[in-house]
Coordinates of C-alpha atoms in Angstrom, one line a residue:
Chain A
M1 CA 7.3 -26.5 -48.0
S2 CA 10.2 -28.8 -46.0
A3 CA 9.4 -32.3 -44.2
S4 CA 9.1 -30.1 -41.0
A5 CA 5.9 -27.8 -42.4
T6 CA 3.6 -31.3 -41.6
A7 CA 3.8 -30.5 -37.9
E8 CA -0.3 -29.9 -36.8
Q9 CA -0.4 -26.3 -36.0
P10 CA 1.7 -23.8 -37.2
A11 CA 3.8 -21.3 -35.8
I12 CA 2.9 -18.2 -37.1
L13 CA -0.4 -18.1 -39.1
V14 CA -1.2 -14.8 -41.5
D15 CA -4.7 -14.4 -42.9
K16 CA -5.5 -11.7 -45.3
L17 CA -3.9 -9.2 -43.1
N18 CA -4.7 -5.1 -44.3
K19 CA -3.6 -2.5 -42.4
W20 CA -3.4 1.1 -43.5
F21 CA -0.8 4.4 -42.0
G22 CA -3.5 6.9 -42.5
T23 CA -4.6 6.7 -46.1
L24 CA -1.9 4.7 -47.4
H25 CA -2.4 0.9 -47.2
V26 CA 0.3 -0.7 -46.9
L27 CA -0.6 -4.0 -46.0
R28 CA -2.8 -6.0 -48.9
D29 CA -3.9 -9.1 -48.2
V30 CA -1.4 -10.6 -46.5
S31 CA -2.0 -14.5 -46.0
M32 CA 1.2 -16.2 -45.1
T33 CA 2.0 -19.8 -42.9
V34 CA 5.1 -20.5 -40.8
A35 CA 5.5 -24.1 -39.7
A36 CA 7.0 -25.1 -36.5
K37 CA 10.8 -24.8 -36.9
E38 CA 10.4 -23.2 -40.5
K39 CA 12.7 -20.6 -41.9
V40 CA 11.4 -17.7 -43.7
V41 CA 13.3 -15.5 -45.3
V42 CA 10.9 -12.1 -46.5
C43 CA 12.5 -10.0 -48.9
G44 CA 11.4 -6.8 -51.7
P45 CA 12.1 -3.2 -51.9
S46 CA 11.9 -0.3 -49.1
G47 CA 8.5 0.5 -48.6
S48 CA 7.1 -3.3 -49.7
G49 CA 5.8 -3.6 -46.1
K50 CA 8.0 -6.4 -45.2
S51 CA 9.3 -5.1 -42.1
T52 CA 6.0 -3.7 -41.0
L53 CA 4.4 -7.6 -41.8
I54 CA 6.7 -8.6 -39.0
R55 CA 5.8 -5.7 -37.0
C56 CA 2.4 -6.8 -37.0
I57 CA 3.6 -10.3 -35.5
N58 CA 4.5 -9.2 -32.4
R59 CA 2.0 -6.1 -32.6
L60 CA 4.7 -3.5 -32.4
E61 CA 2.1 -2.3 -35.1
T62 CA -1.6 -2.9 -35.1
H63 CA -3.5 -4.1 -38.0
Q64 CA -6.8 -3.1 -39.3
E65 CA -8.4 -6.4 -41.2
G66 CA -7.8 -10.0 -41.1
H67 CA -6.2 -12.4 -38.6
I68 CA -2.8 -13.6 -36.9
F69 CA -2.0 -16.5 -35.0
V70 CA 1.2 -16.9 -33.6
D71 CA 1.3 -20.7 -31.6
G72 CA -2.3 -21.0 -31.8
T73 CA -3.2 -17.8 -30.0
E74 CA -4.8 -14.8 -31.7
L75 CA -3.3 -11.3 -31.3
T76 CA -6.2 -9.0 -30.6
D77 CA -6.6 -5.8 -28.4
D78 CA -7.1 -8.6 -25.5
T79 CA -3.6 -7.3 -23.5
R80 CA -3.1 -10.7 -22.0
A81 CA -3.2 -12.8 -24.8
L82 CA -0.2 -10.7 -26.1
D83 CA 1.8 -10.7 -23.3
T84 CA 1.4 -14.5 -23.7
I85 CA 2.6 -14.4 -27.6
R86 CA 5.7 -11.9 -26.7
R87 CA 6.8 -13.9 -24.4
E88 CA 7.4 -16.2 -27.3
V89 CA 8.5 -14.6 -29.8
G90 CA 11.8 -12.6 -29.7
M91 CA 12.6 -9.7 -32.0
V92 CA 16.3 -8.0 -33.4
F93 CA 16.1 -4.9 -34.6
Q94 CA 17.8 -3.0 -36.9
S95 CA 19.2 -0.6 -35.1
F96 CA 20.3 -3.4 -32.1
N97 CA 17.6 -1.7 -29.3
L98 CA 20.0 -2.5 -26.6
F99 CA 19.2 -0.4 -23.2
P100 CA 22.1 1.9 -22.9
H101 CA 21.8 2.2 -19.5
L102 CA 22.5 -1.5 -18.1
T103 CA 25.0 -3.2 -19.1
I104 CA 25.3 -6.7 -21.5
L105 CA 24.1 -9.1 -18.5
E106 CA 21.7 -6.4 -17.2
N107 CA 20.6 -6.4 -21.0
C108 CA 19.9 -9.9 -20.8
T109 CA 18.6 -10.9 -17.7
L110 CA 16.1 -8.3 -17.1
A111 CA 13.4 -9.4 -19.4
P112 CA 13.8 -13.3 -17.6
I113 CA 13.9 -12.0 -14.0
W114 CA 10.9 -9.9 -14.2
V115 CA 9.1 -11.5 -17.0
R116 CA 9.7 -15.1 -16.4
K117 CA 10.0 -14.4 -12.9
M118 CA 13.6 -16.4 -12.9
P119 CA 16.2 -16.4 -9.9
K120 CA 18.4 -13.6 -10.6
A121 CA 21.4 -16.3 -10.3
E122 CA 20.0 -18.5 -12.8
A123 CA 18.9 -15.6 -15.2
E124 CA 22.5 -14.7 -15.3
E125 CA 23.6 -18.4 -15.7
L126 CA 21.4 -18.2 -18.7
A127 CA 22.5 -15.1 -20.2
M128 CA 26.5 -16.2 -19.6
S129 CA 25.7 -19.4 -21.6
F130 CA 24.0 -16.9 -24.7
L131 CA 26.5 -14.4 -24.8
T132 CA 28.9 -17.4 -24.1
R133 CA 27.0 -18.4 -27.9
V134 CA 26.9 -15.7 -29.6
K135 CA 31.3 -15.8 -28.9
I136 CA 31.0 -12.2 -26.1
P137 CA 31.1 -13.6 -22.9
E138 CA 34.0 -11.4 -22.1
Q139 CA 31.8 -8.1 -22.6
A140 CA 28.9 -9.3 -20.0
K141 CA 30.0 -6.0 -17.5
K142 CA 30.4 -3.8 -20.5
F143 CA 27.9 -1.1 -21.8
P144 CA 26.4 -1.2 -25.2
G145 CA 28.0 2.2 -25.7
Q146 CA 31.4 -0.1 -25.5
L147 CA 30.8 -2.3 -27.7
S148 CA 30.9 -2.5 -32.1
G149 CA 27.7 -2.8 -33.7
G150 CA 28.5 -6.0 -34.8
Q151 CA 29.1 -7.2 -31.0
Q152 CA 25.4 -5.0 -29.9
Q153 CA 23.6 -7.0 -32.3
R154 CA 25.2 -10.2 -31.0
V155 CA 24.5 -8.8 -27.9
A156 CA 20.1 -8.2 -28.8
I157 CA 20.2 -11.6 -30.3
A158 CA 21.2 -13.2 -27.1
R159 CA 18.7 -10.7 -25.0
A160 CA 16.0 -12.1 -27.0
L161 CA 16.9 -15.8 -27.0
C162 CA 17.3 -15.8 -23.1
M163 CA 13.5 -15.3 -23.2
R164 CA 13.7 -18.8 -24.5
P165 CA 12.0 -17.7 -27.1
K166 CA 9.7 -20.6 -29.7
I167 CA 9.7 -18.1 -32.7
M168 CA 12.5 -15.6 -33.7
L169 CA 11.9 -12.3 -35.5
F170 CA 14.6 -10.4 -37.5
D171 CA 13.9 -6.9 -39.0
E172 CA 16.6 -6.2 -40.9
P173 CA 19.0 -7.1 -38.6
T174 CA 22.4 -6.3 -40.8
S175 CA 21.5 -3.3 -42.5
A176 CA 22.6 -0.8 -40.0
L177 CA 26.5 -2.7 -39.7
D178 CA 29.4 -2.1 -41.3
P179 CA 30.7 -4.6 -44.2
E180 CA 33.2 -6.5 -41.7
M181 CA 30.7 -6.8 -39.1
I182 CA 28.3 -8.2 -41.2
K183 CA 29.4 -11.8 -41.2
E184 CA 30.1 -12.6 -37.2
V185 CA 26.0 -11.6 -36.8
L186 CA 24.8 -13.9 -39.9
D187 CA 27.0 -16.6 -38.3
T188 CA 25.1 -16.2 -35.2
M189 CA 21.9 -16.3 -36.9
I190 CA 22.7 -19.8 -39.2
G191 CA 23.9 -21.1 -36.0
L192 CA 20.5 -20.5 -34.1
A193 CA 18.5 -22.0 -37.9
E194 CA 20.6 -24.9 -37.4
D195 CA 19.5 -25.4 -34.2
G196 CA 16.3 -25.6 -35.4
M197 CA 14.5 -22.3 -34.5
T198 CA 11.5 -21.2 -36.1
M199 CA 12.9 -17.6 -37.5
V200 CA 11.2 -15.1 -39.5
C201 CA 13.7 -13.0 -41.1
V202 CA 13.3 -9.4 -43.3
T203 CA 16.9 -9.5 -45.0
H204 CA 18.7 -8.4 -48.2
E205 CA 21.4 -11.1 -47.4
M206 CA 20.9 -13.2 -50.4
G207 CA 23.6 -15.6 -49.4
F208 CA 21.8 -16.4 -45.6
A209 CA 18.7 -16.9 -47.6
R210 CA 20.3 -19.4 -50.0
Q211 CA 22.1 -21.2 -47.0
V212 CA 18.9 -21.8 -44.5
A213 CA 15.8 -20.7 -45.2
D214 CA 13.6 -23.3 -46.4
R215 CA 11.4 -20.5 -48.2
V216 CA 11.7 -16.8 -49.5
V217 CA 8.9 -14.5 -49.6
F218 CA 8.7 -11.7 -52.0
M219 CA 7.1 -8.7 -51.5
D220 CA 6.0 -5.6 -53.3
Q221 CA 3.9 -2.6 -52.4
G222 CA 2.0 -3.9 -49.7
E223 CA 1.5 -7.2 -51.0
I224 CA 3.0 -11.0 -51.6
V225 CA 4.4 -11.7 -55.4
E226 CA 6.0 -15.1 -55.2
S227 CA 7.3 -17.0 -52.9
G228 CA 9.0 -20.4 -52.6
T229 CA 12.2 -22.6 -51.9
P230 CA 15.3 -19.7 -52.5
H231 CA 16.8 -22.1 -55.5
D232 CA 13.1 -21.9 -57.5
M233 CA 12.9 -18.0 -56.3
F234 CA 16.5 -17.0 -57.3
E235 CA 16.9 -19.3 -60.3
N236 CA 13.5 -19.0 -61.8
P237 CA 11.9 -16.3 -61.1
Q238 CA 8.1 -16.1 -62.3
T239 CA 7.1 -12.6 -62.2
D240 CA 8.9 -9.4 -63.7
R241 CA 9.2 -7.8 -60.2
L242 CA 11.1 -10.1 -58.7
Q243 CA 13.8 -10.7 -61.8
L244 CA 13.9 -6.6 -61.4
F245 CA 14.6 -7.0 -57.8
L246 CA 16.8 -9.6 -57.9
S247 CA 19.0 -7.9 -61.0
Q248 CA 18.9 -4.8 -58.7
I249 CA 20.0 -6.9 -55.4
L250 CA 23.0 -9.0 -57.1
R251 CA 24.7 -6.3 -59.4
G252 CA 24.6 -3.6 -55.7
H253 CA 26.4 -7.2 -54.5
Chain B
M1 CA 75.8 7.0 -59.1
S2 CA 77.2 9.8 -57.2
A3 CA 75.6 12.6 -58.7
T4 CA 73.0 12.9 -56.5
T5 CA 69.5 15.0 -57.8
P6 CA 67.9 16.6 -55.0
R7 CA 64.3 15.3 -54.6
A8 CA 61.1 16.9 -53.4
V9 CA 60.9 13.7 -50.8
H10 CA 59.3 14.5 -47.4
E11 CA 62.3 12.9 -45.6
I12 CA 60.8 9.3 -43.5
G13 CA 61.9 9.6 -39.6
Q14 CA 61.8 13.6 -39.7
P15 CA 58.0 14.4 -40.0
R16 CA 57.1 18.4 -39.5
R17 CA 55.2 19.2 -36.5
E18 CA 53.8 21.3 -34.7
P19 CA 52.8 21.2 -30.6
P20 CA 49.8 19.5 -30.4
P21 CA 47.3 22.7 -28.6
S22 CA 47.3 21.9 -25.3
L23 CA 51.1 22.3 -24.7
I24 CA 50.4 26.0 -25.0
A25 CA 49.4 26.2 -21.4
G26 CA 50.2 27.3 -17.9
P27 CA 48.6 31.1 -16.1
L28 CA 50.1 33.5 -18.7
A29 CA 49.4 31.9 -22.0
W30 CA 45.5 31.4 -20.5
M31 CA 45.4 35.2 -20.2
R32 CA 47.4 35.7 -23.5
T33 CA 44.7 34.0 -25.7
N34 CA 41.2 34.8 -23.7
L35 CA 41.9 38.4 -21.8
F36 CA 44.6 40.2 -23.8
N37 CA 44.4 38.7 -27.7
S38 CA 43.3 42.3 -28.7
W39 CA 43.4 46.1 -28.0
I40 CA 39.5 45.4 -27.7
S41 CA 39.5 42.7 -25.7
T42 CA 42.7 44.0 -23.7
A43 CA 40.5 47.6 -23.0
V44 CA 37.3 45.7 -22.0
T45 CA 39.6 43.4 -19.4
L46 CA 40.6 46.9 -18.1
A47 CA 37.5 48.7 -17.0
L48 CA 35.5 45.4 -15.9
G49 CA 38.7 44.5 -14.0
Y50 CA 38.5 48.1 -12.3
I51 CA 34.7 47.7 -12.2
V52 CA 35.1 44.3 -9.9
L53 CA 37.9 45.7 -7.9
R54 CA 36.4 48.5 -6.9
L55 CA 32.9 47.0 -6.3
G56 CA 35.0 44.5 -4.1
F57 CA 37.1 47.0 -1.9
S58 CA 33.7 48.9 -1.5
F59 CA 32.4 45.6 0.2
I60 CA 35.3 44.5 1.9
D61 CA 35.4 48.3 3.4
W62 CA 31.6 48.0 4.3
G63 CA 31.1 44.7 5.2
V64 CA 34.3 43.9 7.3
I65 CA 37.1 46.9 8.0
H66 CA 34.1 49.6 8.7
A67 CA 31.5 46.6 10.2
V68 CA 30.0 46.7 13.8
W69 CA 30.5 42.9 15.0
S70 CA 28.7 43.7 18.4
V71 CA 27.0 46.0 20.4
P72 CA 27.4 46.5 24.2
N73 CA 24.0 46.1 26.2
T74 CA 21.8 48.6 27.6
P75 CA 20.9 49.0 31.3
A76 CA 17.7 47.7 30.6
G77 CA 19.3 44.5 29.3
T78 CA 18.5 45.2 25.5
P79 CA 21.0 45.7 23.0
D80 CA 22.2 49.5 22.7
P81 CA 22.5 50.2 18.6
A82 CA 24.0 54.0 19.3
A83 CA 27.3 52.4 17.5
C84 CA 25.6 51.1 14.7
R85 CA 23.8 54.0 14.5
A86 CA 27.2 55.8 13.3
A87 CA 28.7 54.0 11.6
H88 CA 25.6 54.0 9.3
G89 CA 26.2 54.5 5.8
T90 CA 29.8 53.6 6.9
G91 CA 30.0 50.3 8.0
A92 CA 28.1 47.0 8.0
C93 CA 25.5 46.0 11.2
W94 CA 26.5 42.4 11.7
A95 CA 25.6 43.0 15.4
M96 CA 21.8 43.1 14.4
I97 CA 22.4 39.6 12.8
G98 CA 24.2 38.7 16.0
D99 CA 21.0 40.0 18.2
K100 CA 18.2 38.6 15.9
Y101 CA 19.9 35.0 14.2
R102 CA 17.9 33.0 16.5
F103 CA 14.9 34.6 15.6
I104 CA 15.6 34.7 12.3
T105 CA 16.6 31.2 12.0
F106 CA 13.6 29.5 14.1
G107 CA 10.8 32.6 14.1
R108 CA 8.6 32.1 16.9
Y109 CA 9.8 28.7 18.9
P110 CA 10.1 29.0 22.0
Y111 CA 13.2 29.8 22.8
E112 CA 14.3 27.1 25.2
Q113 CA 13.3 25.1 22.9
Q114 CA 14.8 25.8 20.1
W115 CA 17.4 23.3 20.1
R116 CA 14.7 21.0 18.7
P117 CA 14.7 22.9 15.1
L118 CA 18.2 23.2 15.3
I119 CA 18.7 18.9 14.9
V120 CA 15.6 19.0 12.7
I121 CA 18.0 21.3 10.5
F122 CA 20.3 18.8 10.6
L123 CA 18.5 15.8 10.1
F124 CA 17.4 17.5 7.2
I125 CA 20.3 18.4 5.3
G126 CA 21.8 14.6 6.7
L127 CA 18.2 13.1 4.7
F128 CA 19.5 15.3 1.8
V129 CA 23.4 14.0 1.7
V130 CA 22.4 10.0 2.6
S131 CA 19.6 10.6 -0.6
G132 CA 22.2 12.3 -2.7
M133 CA 24.5 9.1 -2.9
R134 CA 24.0 6.8 -5.2
R135 CA 25.1 3.7 -2.8
F136 CA 22.0 4.7 -1.0
W137 CA 19.4 4.4 -4.0
R138 CA 18.0 1.1 -2.7
K139 CA 14.7 0.4 -1.1
E140 CA 15.8 1.1 2.8
L141 CA 16.2 5.0 1.2
A142 CA 12.5 4.9 1.6
L143 CA 12.8 3.3 5.6
I144 CA 15.0 6.2 6.3
W145 CA 12.8 8.6 5.0
I146 CA 9.7 7.3 6.8
V147 CA 12.5 7.1 10.4
T148 CA 13.3 10.6 9.9
L149 CA 9.8 12.3 8.7
V150 CA 9.1 10.8 12.1
V151 CA 11.3 12.2 14.6
I152 CA 11.4 15.3 12.9
G153 CA 7.5 15.8 13.3
T154 CA 8.3 14.1 16.8
L155 CA 10.6 17.1 17.4
M156 CA 8.9 20.1 15.5
W157 CA 5.7 19.2 17.9
G158 CA 6.9 17.7 20.7
G159 CA 3.9 16.8 23.0
I160 CA 5.7 12.9 23.9
L161 CA 8.5 11.8 25.2
G162 CA 8.5 14.7 27.7
L163 CA 8.9 17.6 25.0
P164 CA 6.5 20.2 25.7
Y165 CA 4.1 20.5 22.6
V166 CA 4.6 23.1 20.2
G167 CA 2.0 24.0 17.7
Q168 CA 2.7 24.5 14.0
D169 CA 1.7 28.5 14.3
L170 CA 4.8 28.8 16.3
W171 CA 7.0 27.2 14.0
G172 CA 9.1 28.9 11.7
G173 CA 12.1 30.2 10.0
L174 CA 14.8 27.6 8.1
P175 CA 12.9 24.5 9.4
I176 CA 9.6 25.7 7.5
T177 CA 11.2 26.2 4.2
L178 CA 12.9 22.9 4.4
I179 CA 9.7 20.9 5.6
L180 CA 7.6 23.1 3.2
S181 CA 10.6 22.4 -0.1
T182 CA 11.7 18.5 0.6
F183 CA 7.7 18.0 0.9
G184 CA 6.8 19.8 -1.7
L185 CA 9.5 18.4 -4.2
A186 CA 9.7 14.9 -2.4
I187 CA 5.6 14.3 -3.0
A188 CA 5.4 16.1 -6.4
F189 CA 8.0 14.2 -8.1
P190 CA 6.5 10.7 -8.1
L191 CA 3.2 12.6 -8.7
A192 CA 4.9 14.4 -11.6
L193 CA 5.8 10.9 -13.1
V194 CA 2.5 9.8 -12.5
V195 CA 1.0 12.6 -14.6
A196 CA 3.5 12.5 -17.3
L197 CA 3.3 9.4 -18.0
G198 CA -1.1 9.5 -18.0
R199 CA -0.4 12.5 -20.2
R200 CA 1.2 10.1 -22.9
S201 CA -1.3 7.9 -22.5
T202 CA -2.6 6.0 -25.6
T203 CA -4.7 3.4 -24.6
M204 CA -6.6 5.4 -21.9
P205 CA -8.0 8.9 -23.4
A206 CA -9.8 9.7 -20.1
V207 CA -6.5 9.6 -17.7
R208 CA -4.6 11.5 -20.6
L209 CA -7.6 14.0 -20.4
V210 CA -7.4 14.6 -17.0
C211 CA -3.6 14.8 -16.7
V212 CA -3.5 17.8 -19.4
L213 CA -6.1 19.5 -17.3
Y214 CA -4.4 19.1 -14.2
I215 CA -1.6 20.6 -16.1
E216 CA -2.4 23.2 -17.8
L217 CA -4.9 24.4 -15.0
I218 CA -2.3 24.5 -12.8
R219 CA 0.2 26.3 -14.7
G220 CA -2.2 28.9 -16.2
V221 CA -2.8 30.2 -12.6
P222 CA 0.3 31.7 -10.5
L223 CA 1.5 30.3 -7.5
I224 CA 0.3 33.2 -5.4
T225 CA -2.7 32.6 -6.6
L226 CA -3.2 28.8 -5.3
L227 CA -1.5 29.9 -1.7
F228 CA -4.4 32.4 -1.2
M229 CA -7.0 30.1 -2.8
S230 CA -5.6 27.4 -0.3
S231 CA -5.3 29.8 2.7
V232 CA -8.7 31.5 2.0
M233 CA -11.0 30.5 0.1
F234 CA -10.2 26.6 0.6
P235 CA -11.5 26.8 4.2
L236 CA -15.0 28.3 2.9
F237 CA -15.6 25.1 0.7
F238 CA -14.6 22.4 3.1
P239 CA -17.2 20.6 4.8
A240 CA -17.8 22.2 8.3
W241 CA -18.0 18.9 10.1
L242 CA -14.1 17.9 9.3
P243 CA -11.5 19.7 10.7
T244 CA -10.2 21.9 8.6
P245 CA -6.4 21.4 7.5
D246 CA -3.9 23.5 9.1
K247 CA -2.7 26.7 7.1
L248 CA 0.6 25.5 6.7
L249 CA -0.4 21.7 5.6
R250 CA -2.7 24.0 2.7
A251 CA 0.2 26.1 1.4
Q252 CA 1.9 22.7 1.1
L253 CA -0.3 21.2 -0.5
A254 CA -0.8 24.4 -3.3
I255 CA 3.3 23.6 -3.2
I256 CA 2.5 20.1 -4.5
L257 CA 0.2 20.6 -6.6
F258 CA 2.2 23.4 -8.2
A259 CA 5.5 21.7 -8.5
G260 CA 4.0 19.0 -9.7
A261 CA 2.6 20.0 -12.9
Y262 CA 6.0 22.0 -13.4
L263 CA 8.2 18.7 -12.7
A264 CA 5.1 16.4 -14.9
E265 CA 6.2 18.8 -18.3
V266 CA 9.8 17.9 -17.9
V267 CA 9.6 14.7 -17.2
R268 CA 7.3 14.0 -20.6
A269 CA 10.3 16.2 -21.9
G270 CA 12.5 13.2 -20.8
L271 CA 10.3 10.8 -22.2
Q272 CA 9.6 12.3 -25.5
G273 CA 13.6 12.8 -25.6
L274 CA 13.7 8.7 -26.0
P275 CA 14.4 7.2 -29.4
K276 CA 11.4 4.6 -30.3
G277 CA 13.5 2.2 -30.1
Q278 CA 13.7 1.4 -26.7
Y279 CA 9.9 1.6 -26.1
E280 CA 9.8 -1.1 -29.0
A281 CA 12.5 -3.3 -27.7
A282 CA 10.6 -3.2 -23.9
D283 CA 7.4 -4.1 -25.6
A284 CA 9.0 -7.0 -27.4
L285 CA 10.5 -8.5 -24.4
G286 CA 6.9 -8.7 -23.2
L287 CA 8.2 -6.6 -20.2
G288 CA 4.6 -5.2 -20.3
Y289 CA 3.9 -1.1 -19.2
W290 CA 4.6 -0.9 -15.6
R291 CA 8.3 -2.7 -15.5
K292 CA 8.6 -1.0 -19.2
M293 CA 8.5 2.1 -17.7
I294 CA 10.5 1.7 -14.5
F295 CA 13.5 -0.4 -15.7
V296 CA 14.1 0.8 -19.0
I297 CA 12.3 4.1 -19.8
L298 CA 11.9 6.4 -16.6
P299 CA 15.9 5.7 -15.4
Q300 CA 17.4 7.0 -19.0
A301 CA 14.5 10.0 -19.3
L302 CA 15.5 11.3 -16.2
R303 CA 19.0 11.1 -17.0
L304 CA 18.4 12.9 -20.3
V305 CA 16.1 15.6 -18.3
I306 CA 18.6 15.9 -15.0
P307 CA 19.7 20.1 -16.0
P308 CA 15.7 21.5 -16.1
L309 CA 15.1 19.1 -13.0
V310 CA 17.1 20.2 -10.8
N311 CA 16.5 23.9 -12.5
T312 CA 12.8 23.6 -11.5
F313 CA 14.1 22.2 -7.9
I314 CA 15.8 25.5 -7.2
G315 CA 13.1 27.5 -8.8
F316 CA 11.0 26.0 -6.0
F317 CA 13.2 26.2 -3.0
K318 CA 12.9 29.6 -3.7
D319 CA 9.5 30.0 -4.5
T320 CA 8.4 28.0 -0.3
S321 CA 9.5 31.9 0.0
L322 CA 6.2 33.3 -1.4
V323 CA 4.2 31.1 1.8
L324 CA 5.3 34.8 3.0
I325 CA 1.7 36.8 1.9
I326 CA -0.1 34.2 3.3
G327 CA 1.8 34.9 6.6
I328 CA 3.5 31.6 7.3
F329 CA 7.0 32.2 8.9
D330 CA 9.5 30.8 7.0
L331 CA 12.9 32.3 7.1
L332 CA 12.5 35.1 4.3
T333 CA 9.1 36.4 6.5
A334 CA 11.5 35.6 9.9
G335 CA 14.3 37.7 8.4
K336 CA 11.8 40.6 7.1
I337 CA 10.3 40.3 11.1
A338 CA 13.1 41.3 12.1
V339 CA 13.8 43.6 10.8
A340 CA 10.4 45.1 11.2
E341 CA 11.7 45.6 15.3
P342 CA 12.7 49.3 15.9
I343 CA 15.9 49.2 17.1
W344 CA 17.3 47.3 14.1
Q345 CA 14.8 49.0 11.1
A346 CA 17.4 50.5 9.2
Y347 CA 19.6 47.4 8.9
A348 CA 17.7 45.0 6.1
T349 CA 20.5 45.4 3.3
E350 CA 22.6 43.2 6.3
V351 CA 19.6 40.4 6.7
Y352 CA 18.9 40.3 3.3
I353 CA 22.9 39.6 2.5
V354 CA 22.8 36.9 5.3
L355 CA 19.3 35.2 3.9
S356 CA 20.5 35.0 0.3
V357 CA 23.8 33.2 1.2
V358 CA 22.0 30.8 2.9
Y359 CA 19.1 30.7 0.2
F360 CA 22.7 30.2 -2.3
L361 CA 24.3 27.6 -0.3
F362 CA 21.2 25.4 -0.7
C363 CA 20.8 26.3 -4.0
F364 CA 24.4 26.0 -4.9
S365 CA 24.9 22.8 -3.4
M366 CA 22.0 21.3 -5.7
S367 CA 23.4 22.7 -8.7
R368 CA 26.8 21.1 -7.8
Y369 CA 25.6 17.8 -7.3
S370 CA 23.3 17.7 -10.5
R371 CA 26.5 18.5 -12.0
G372 CA 28.5 15.7 -10.5
L373 CA 25.3 13.4 -11.4
E374 CA 25.5 14.0 -15.0
R375 CA 29.5 13.1 -15.0
E376 CA 29.2 9.8 -13.3
F377 CA 26.0 8.9 -15.2
R378 CA 28.2 10.0 -18.6
T379 CA 31.1 8.0 -17.5
S380 CA 28.7 4.9 -16.0
A381 CA 26.8 4.8 -19.4
R382 CA 28.7 5.5 -22.4
R383 CA 26.2 5.5 -25.5

């Protein structure tokens, strides 16, 4: 556990979470705590439930059993609580999911203007500052289709940041990118981590995990198999499943 | 050293190249590749060309060369169709249109007051043009619509500002067609958006059920049946203590309900055509249901379905002519009644040609407009 985990209230608390897709049991008794400013990397083979887990955290997926608290608020069917939570939780998707009919700037200002009720000029200023931070302010007037994959993903990060979230979720943010674009997105995420954002990242980028993660969580077949510091996990895996996974990942890189 | 052995090296600087295909152009080249590229296609081209020319010439012969453009009046003041009768079978009788065009356009609207529906026609066309321009797509457009509709109502009914009152039973012709189709589609479209969203609702099963029932019931019945029900059955069930809505209004409601169900299905197709990620990204930003739909989902979904949407619009513009069977005086009805007059009975073809041209002009404009819109959206938001 990192020193920052001593904060009184966890940013995310997942308690005995169970989820089924039809009869398929995809999350089994998953419990996890993420402290404020903590960076957690979730990894595991495909189908292990890692994406489903972080999609439950902002309720893109609903769970059937267990509890999730985000910033002290429990996720239930109460839509008002859900709105509050989604405002505080930013999400970056594997396939970017920018709005193709809006310009880059409009993508970034839409939610601040309509959800945060920010005046348009202020929202645009904020958006430009985040676009500058992800190093593409000159693309503001373009449409998503005119940008490369790496640029689109950086816009997606800027768009999420414009809501000034307390927590950022990353769902395999580099998996859909060409190899030469992965670094620019990872660099943006590293910068964000250094600024003290609370982050939960599903990713296979072990270099990134080593560099920024306070904790790595390994999932397989819907359950958390092992978790610990990147150093412990990578140098001294306790379970066969993690050893197997790491050997496969490292062979692939 | 000086003995040079020839080697199979491709000489740099002189790459073999063939002209790109686009350079083979010009009308002659086009004709060679498209019309005369084999003996079969040459034969088909010649045969079709002969038929087209033959039909074209006989139409010009009938419609222009041997046509009767005007006829003298009899001493009694009515037109004398003798010239038309003489030319019958060899030439068109456009004189009939010249005599009846005001009746066809305005129906039984009082003759001296027909400048009022004429202005209404131009107001409608102006409204279409303004609504079609993207730079007017803002809140003020709703205001323009309301003002225009009030002006149209004032002109048609009168009864104020020194305009004599003209009852709805006397309205007719092109204004009726424009009223039925414009209001029909303008009201059916928002209705369709709501119904399409309702049908996809996952959280409100009752709303979804109502929307499914509405769409399936309306789609399962011919428009003619709905029109009959609105004109015959509806007054029977309407509470007696309320003033029964006028026949035109009832037909209008039937058209709105019918068009709404069809448009809703077109919109639903667009909603289903969007990737799930768009819904999720909007959810993750916390936009909430209505903002998600208004700013993210509908703008994209509607762009996807411009072709079938305009197809439905064009279909309904023409379907308004079905009000003929419940005795409402739209453009087609007026044309039919004009032909019923004894001296012009033989010249239905001429009237139907003119009516076809009018319908075609409106429908073709819609079609061209939608193509322009598609092109504009393609260039402004490339995926």
